[in-house]
XYZ file of C-alpha atoms in Angstrom:
364
model
C 21.226 40.633 -41.020
C 23.361 40.108 -44.165
C 22.678 41.093 -47.442
C 20.087 38.854 -49.495
C 21.659 35.828 -51.041
C 22.509 36.407 -55.012
C 19.982 34.141 -56.164
C 16.793 35.397 -54.299
C 14.444 36.485 -56.637
C 14.012 40.263 -55.928
C 10.495 41.417 -58.333
C 9.653 44.999 -58.246
C 7.581 44.513 -54.807
C 7.617 47.189 -51.971
C 6.485 45.918 -48.876
C 4.694 48.255 -46.165
C 3.536 47.638 -42.862
C 2.811 49.773 -39.858
C 3.627 50.245 -35.932
C 2.362 52.148 -33.268
C 3.994 51.244 -29.572
C 4.366 47.650 -30.807
C 7.690 47.590 -32.373
C 8.356 44.115 -31.276
C 5.754 42.989 -33.601
C 7.366 45.224 -36.654
C 10.544 43.494 -35.844
C 9.811 39.691 -35.855
C 7.765 40.483 -39.014
C 11.195 42.421 -40.730
C 13.031 39.163 -39.320
C 10.690 36.946 -41.219
C 11.060 38.176 -44.404
C 14.454 36.079 -45.020
C 12.737 33.277 -45.111
C 10.707 33.935 -48.052
C 11.416 32.333 -51.539
C 10.731 35.626 -53.160
C 11.456 38.877 -51.501
C 10.966 42.618 -52.182
C 13.159 45.012 -52.970
C 12.585 47.494 -50.277
C 10.199 47.768 -47.371
C 8.318 51.090 -45.637
C 7.376 50.846 -42.376
C 5.166 53.656 -41.267
C 5.307 54.751 -37.882
C 1.957 56.236 -36.431
C 2.993 58.223 -33.419
C 5.234 55.560 -31.165
C 5.494 57.133 -27.809
C 9.293 56.483 -29.161
C 9.506 56.248 -32.615
C 10.409 53.152 -34.319
C 14.382 52.471 -35.090
C 15.720 49.609 -36.701
C 19.172 48.236 -37.569
C 17.796 45.514 -39.710
C 19.977 45.565 -43.388
C 18.488 42.615 -45.108
C 16.640 45.191 -47.949
C 16.581 48.917 -48.077
C 14.587 50.321 -45.583
C 12.961 53.694 -45.361
C 10.840 54.746 -42.054
C 7.828 57.418 -42.494
C 6.975 58.866 -38.698
C 3.677 60.665 -38.013
C 4.121 63.051 -35.012
C 0.822 61.829 -33.613
C -1.314 58.537 -34.013
C -3.775 59.236 -36.800
C -5.465 55.307 -36.934
C -5.109 52.645 -39.337
C -6.562 54.590 -42.339
C -4.393 57.372 -42.455
C -1.254 55.267 -41.715
C -2.059 52.574 -44.568
C -3.323 55.673 -46.792
C 0.595 57.280 -46.155
C 2.515 53.685 -46.641
C 0.350 52.919 -49.947
C 0.685 56.280 -51.085
C 4.354 56.281 -50.598
C 5.245 53.044 -52.629
C 6.076 53.471 -56.096
C 7.097 49.847 -57.237
C 4.690 47.717 -59.338
C 3.470 45.496 -56.663
C 2.753 46.734 -52.936
C 2.308 43.910 -50.315
C 0.730 46.003 -47.788
C 0.835 43.900 -44.369
C -0.239 44.664 -40.567
C 2.546 43.612 -38.440
C 1.791 40.697 -36.633
C 0.820 38.876 -39.723
C 3.388 36.377 -40.935
C 3.280 34.927 -44.211
C 4.068 30.869 -45.196
C 7.622 31.358 -47.639
C 6.016 30.906 -51.059
C 3.236 33.554 -49.946
C 4.667 36.043 -52.522
C 5.497 33.734 -55.078
C 1.932 32.380 -54.935
C 0.151 35.673 -54.935
C 2.240 37.703 -57.406
C 1.015 36.177 -60.792
C -2.814 36.670 -59.396
C -1.934 40.240 -58.671
C -0.203 41.066 -61.931
C -3.566 40.094 -63.781
C -4.839 42.955 -65.116
C -8.410 42.961 -64.000
C -7.435 42.038 -60.090
C -7.368 44.562 -57.521
C -6.033 42.658 -54.266
C -4.485 39.114 -54.525
C -4.669 37.128 -51.221
C -5.231 34.147 -48.628
C -7.479 33.687 -46.391
C -6.187 35.007 -43.148
C -6.372 32.885 -39.790
C -5.479 33.688 -36.210
C -2.444 31.476 -34.176
C -1.860 33.100 -31.177
C -1.676 30.388 -28.915
C -4.105 27.974 -26.864
C -5.473 30.046 -24.336
C -9.258 30.438 -24.609
C -9.163 33.959 -26.163
C -6.605 32.874 -28.381
C -8.730 29.718 -29.235
C -11.996 31.734 -29.411
C -10.182 34.294 -31.792
C -9.299 31.454 -34.667
C -12.787 29.931 -33.949
C -14.618 33.230 -34.720
C -12.162 35.391 -36.964
C -9.999 33.047 -39.151
C -11.851 34.903 -42.113
C -12.838 33.126 -45.453
C -10.769 29.966 -44.349
C -10.913 27.425 -47.186
C -12.231 29.967 -49.835
C -10.486 30.448 -53.088
C -11.490 32.558 -56.429
C -13.507 35.845 -56.505
C -14.635 37.235 -52.987
C -16.163 40.677 -52.524
C -14.061 41.232 -49.001
C -10.175 41.035 -48.447
C -9.069 41.851 -45.110
C -6.537 44.379 -44.613
C -4.106 42.469 -42.911
C -2.682 41.516 -45.839
C -3.031 42.748 -49.394
C -0.889 42.217 -52.456
C -1.498 45.060 -55.321
C -0.282 46.990 -58.224
C 0.336 50.443 -57.310
C -1.340 51.644 -60.285
C -4.934 50.363 -58.477
C -3.968 52.256 -55.874
C -3.940 55.221 -57.586
C -7.072 53.967 -60.354
C -9.382 54.301 -57.503
C -8.247 56.861 -55.774
C -6.844 54.976 -52.827
C -9.328 55.219 -49.926
C -10.798 58.383 -51.524
C -12.672 61.070 -48.512
C -12.946 58.289 -45.921
C -11.711 59.577 -42.868
C -12.476 56.983 -40.063
C -9.763 55.416 -38.441
C -11.517 51.701 -39.030
C -12.965 50.081 -41.613
C -10.550 51.366 -44.468
C -10.248 47.854 -45.955
C -13.835 47.263 -46.412
C -14.293 51.012 -47.612
C -11.383 50.368 -50.198
C -12.857 46.697 -51.303
C -16.251 48.522 -52.006
C -13.940 51.224 -54.331
C -12.202 48.523 -56.419
C -15.201 46.469 -56.839
C -16.979 49.758 -58.416
C -14.062 50.160 -60.510
C -14.638 46.924 -61.883
C -11.616 45.103 -59.989
C -11.979 41.454 -58.777
C -10.594 40.217 -55.118
C -9.089 37.017 -55.708
C -7.992 34.525 -53.236
C -6.029 31.865 -52.807
C -5.665 28.705 -50.778
C -2.387 27.701 -51.874
C -0.289 29.856 -49.610
C -0.877 30.662 -45.915
C -1.285 33.454 -43.703
C -1.127 34.010 -40.369
C -2.047 36.847 -37.160
C -0.359 36.223 -34.509
C -0.852 38.943 -32.138
C -2.709 37.654 -28.469
C -5.639 39.744 -28.138
C -7.225 40.874 -25.175
C -10.654 40.150 -24.789
C -12.412 43.462 -24.876
C -10.073 44.272 -28.131
C -11.061 40.699 -29.909
C -14.745 42.171 -29.050
C -14.020 45.836 -30.170
C -12.309 44.760 -33.245
C -14.712 42.182 -34.463
C -17.421 44.873 -34.183
C -16.177 47.407 -35.971
C -16.889 45.659 -39.607
C -19.801 44.026 -38.236
C -21.061 46.792 -36.835
C -19.896 49.167 -40.079
C -22.884 47.469 -42.185
C -25.967 47.680 -39.506
C -25.083 51.339 -38.793
C -24.811 52.157 -42.588
C -28.246 50.351 -42.320
C -29.779 52.733 -39.734
C -27.772 56.202 -41.419
C -29.801 54.961 -44.599
C -33.320 54.955 -42.431
C -33.956 51.675 -42.010
C -35.876 50.704 -38.682
C -33.663 50.291 -35.553
C -35.616 47.002 -34.027
C -34.970 45.710 -37.646
C -30.750 46.452 -36.791
C -31.146 44.973 -33.542
C -33.106 41.960 -34.674
C -30.400 41.259 -37.305
C -27.889 41.243 -34.565
C -29.707 39.696 -32.304
C -30.562 36.337 -34.661
C -27.149 36.502 -36.144
C -25.258 36.295 -32.894
C -27.727 33.324 -31.341
C -26.677 31.244 -34.682
C -23.431 32.027 -33.462
C -23.445 31.283 -29.833
C -25.140 27.921 -31.133
C -21.880 27.135 -33.504
C -19.879 27.890 -30.151
C -21.329 25.826 -28.164
C -20.613 22.874 -30.536
C -17.313 24.181 -30.696
C -16.513 24.914 -27.248
C -18.655 26.214 -24.277
C -16.337 28.632 -22.805
C -16.727 30.921 -26.430
C -20.006 31.626 -25.410
C -18.647 34.418 -23.010
C -16.643 36.001 -25.341
C -20.240 35.662 -27.653
C -22.068 37.464 -24.954
C -19.658 40.005 -24.362
C -19.503 41.293 -28.132
C -23.735 40.966 -28.262
C -23.853 43.270 -24.676
C -21.367 45.626 -26.526
C -22.309 45.839 -29.772
C -26.238 46.114 -29.139
C -24.990 49.137 -26.703
C -23.101 50.620 -29.426
C -25.544 50.088 -31.383
C -28.063 51.907 -29.389
C -25.938 55.060 -28.802
C -25.006 55.513 -32.644
C -28.791 55.346 -33.387
C -29.313 58.056 -30.648
C -27.575 60.656 -32.254
C -30.230 60.663 -34.876
C -32.927 59.567 -33.147
C -32.943 60.384 -29.479
C -35.577 57.616 -28.233
C -32.928 55.210 -28.691
C -31.251 56.849 -25.378
C -33.366 55.207 -23.601
C -32.078 51.587 -24.701
C -28.193 51.888 -24.137
C -28.686 50.248 -20.393
C -30.872 47.584 -21.394
C -28.197 44.656 -22.972
C -26.354 44.797 -20.103
C -29.385 44.689 -17.421
C -30.660 41.997 -19.462
C -27.518 39.905 -19.687
C -27.497 40.406 -15.732
C -30.905 38.806 -15.807
C -29.416 35.870 -17.865
C -26.868 35.055 -14.902
C -28.691 35.742 -11.963
C -26.864 32.918 -9.547
C -23.272 33.574 -11.294
C -21.999 36.223 -9.392
C -18.200 35.910 -10.684
C -19.133 35.705 -14.369
C -21.137 38.697 -13.736
C -18.642 40.162 -12.250
C -16.351 39.262 -15.361
C -18.382 40.646 -17.225
C -19.165 44.062 -15.909
C -15.186 44.310 -15.564
C -14.441 43.721 -19.174
C -17.911 45.811 -20.521
C -16.084 48.853 -18.184
C -12.970 48.863 -20.553
C -15.341 48.794 -23.523
C -16.710 52.044 -22.137
C -20.231 50.328 -21.392
C -21.391 50.306 -17.515
C -24.253 48.992 -15.945
C -27.618 50.447 -15.059
C -28.319 52.921 -11.980
C -31.263 50.915 -11.334
C -32.908 47.787 -12.215
C -35.952 49.548 -14.246
C -33.573 49.238 -17.296
C -34.365 45.344 -17.580
C -38.117 46.004 -18.637
C -37.722 49.333 -20.961
C -36.922 47.636 -24.035
C -40.322 46.625 -26.185
C -37.869 46.439 -29.421
C -37.309 42.185 -28.554
C -36.885 40.428 -24.917
C -33.007 39.823 -24.776
C -32.580 37.301 -22.321
C -35.545 35.626 -23.671
C -34.196 35.345 -26.651
C -30.791 33.846 -25.697
C -32.156 31.233 -23.199
C -31.776 28.494 -25.653
C -28.206 28.231 -25.519
C -27.012 30.452 -22.232
C -29.012 27.512 -20.495
C -28.451 27.409 -16.960
C -25.951 24.330 -17.400
C -24.540 26.563 -19.800
C -24.065 29.505 -17.211
C -22.577 26.894 -14.469
C -20.228 25.730 -17.182
C -18.730 29.696 -17.436
C -18.848 29.996 -13.724
C -17.085 27.462 -13.026
C -14.632 28.539 -15.744
C -13.776 32.270 -14.938
C -10.285 32.098 -13.831
C -9.587 29.958 -17.128
C -11.270 32.690 -19.134
C -9.456 35.793 -17.099
C -6.124 33.820 -18.920
C -5.211 36.279 -21.823
């Protein structure tokens, strides 16, 4: 690609992005930069242990590649990239995010404001028209229509001053492979910085995710808060009921949007509840008795829907959740009656629709 036009604005911004065995997304991101109305001055790609080291002939802007010998996870990849940038501003982007041509021009004045820690836009999912893609857009397009001060900005795209990163000590001692965006936002707010969104530009996530990955990603953020509550000593039944009632409300919204979305919500709920019990069992051994119950209860709910039960078990297997060895598990959960609670939204009619739609639901 040719050098940038002489008239193109190039403020002191480093674009930092991250890759691991998904070079196609990184190449596509780099190619998209040329359409921006304002260009960064340089680009850093952190290769977080790809089996085939990332390489690029892209030459629109100076490009540096920092390689981890093995995969260290999102937190360490982002810590490496954000710490390596020496420019005034850092544009940190997941490699599957695409920006409107005026995104950087729009957000720079906000990021330059002394008390602003992160400037960004809502992040919508735009990965196609399959049920999985439409569900992702429905459930995980974050903060759509929201502008002004917020308490959280998705790590998919951030614009910040490098001094902000240094002043709060980055992610601090945080070592979990995911959840770094929530922790960084907490540190910024504690340091007196504001997190600001604008709707005057657009950001989209274009990666099409498999069903089990959609569920796992969503639970990382949601589960972070519920697990923290358990770790702080909150009762297990309280955390379970918060999750159940939150999901029942979400499932009611799904019915209004697209009844096929109920399957994804059910998959999410069974996985999330199982993971919550597993986490609780680390410090509360009695919780281990409940780890098989969510799937057992879901199978009760789906009696008469063999194809749907099969798909649910397959998808949960990809999430390391397997069925109980016997039928007794369905009656071992005094904390709540899972199946009964969901019957108002998982009606026989809704289950019949999902059963007939299993071939379509399998499309990813």
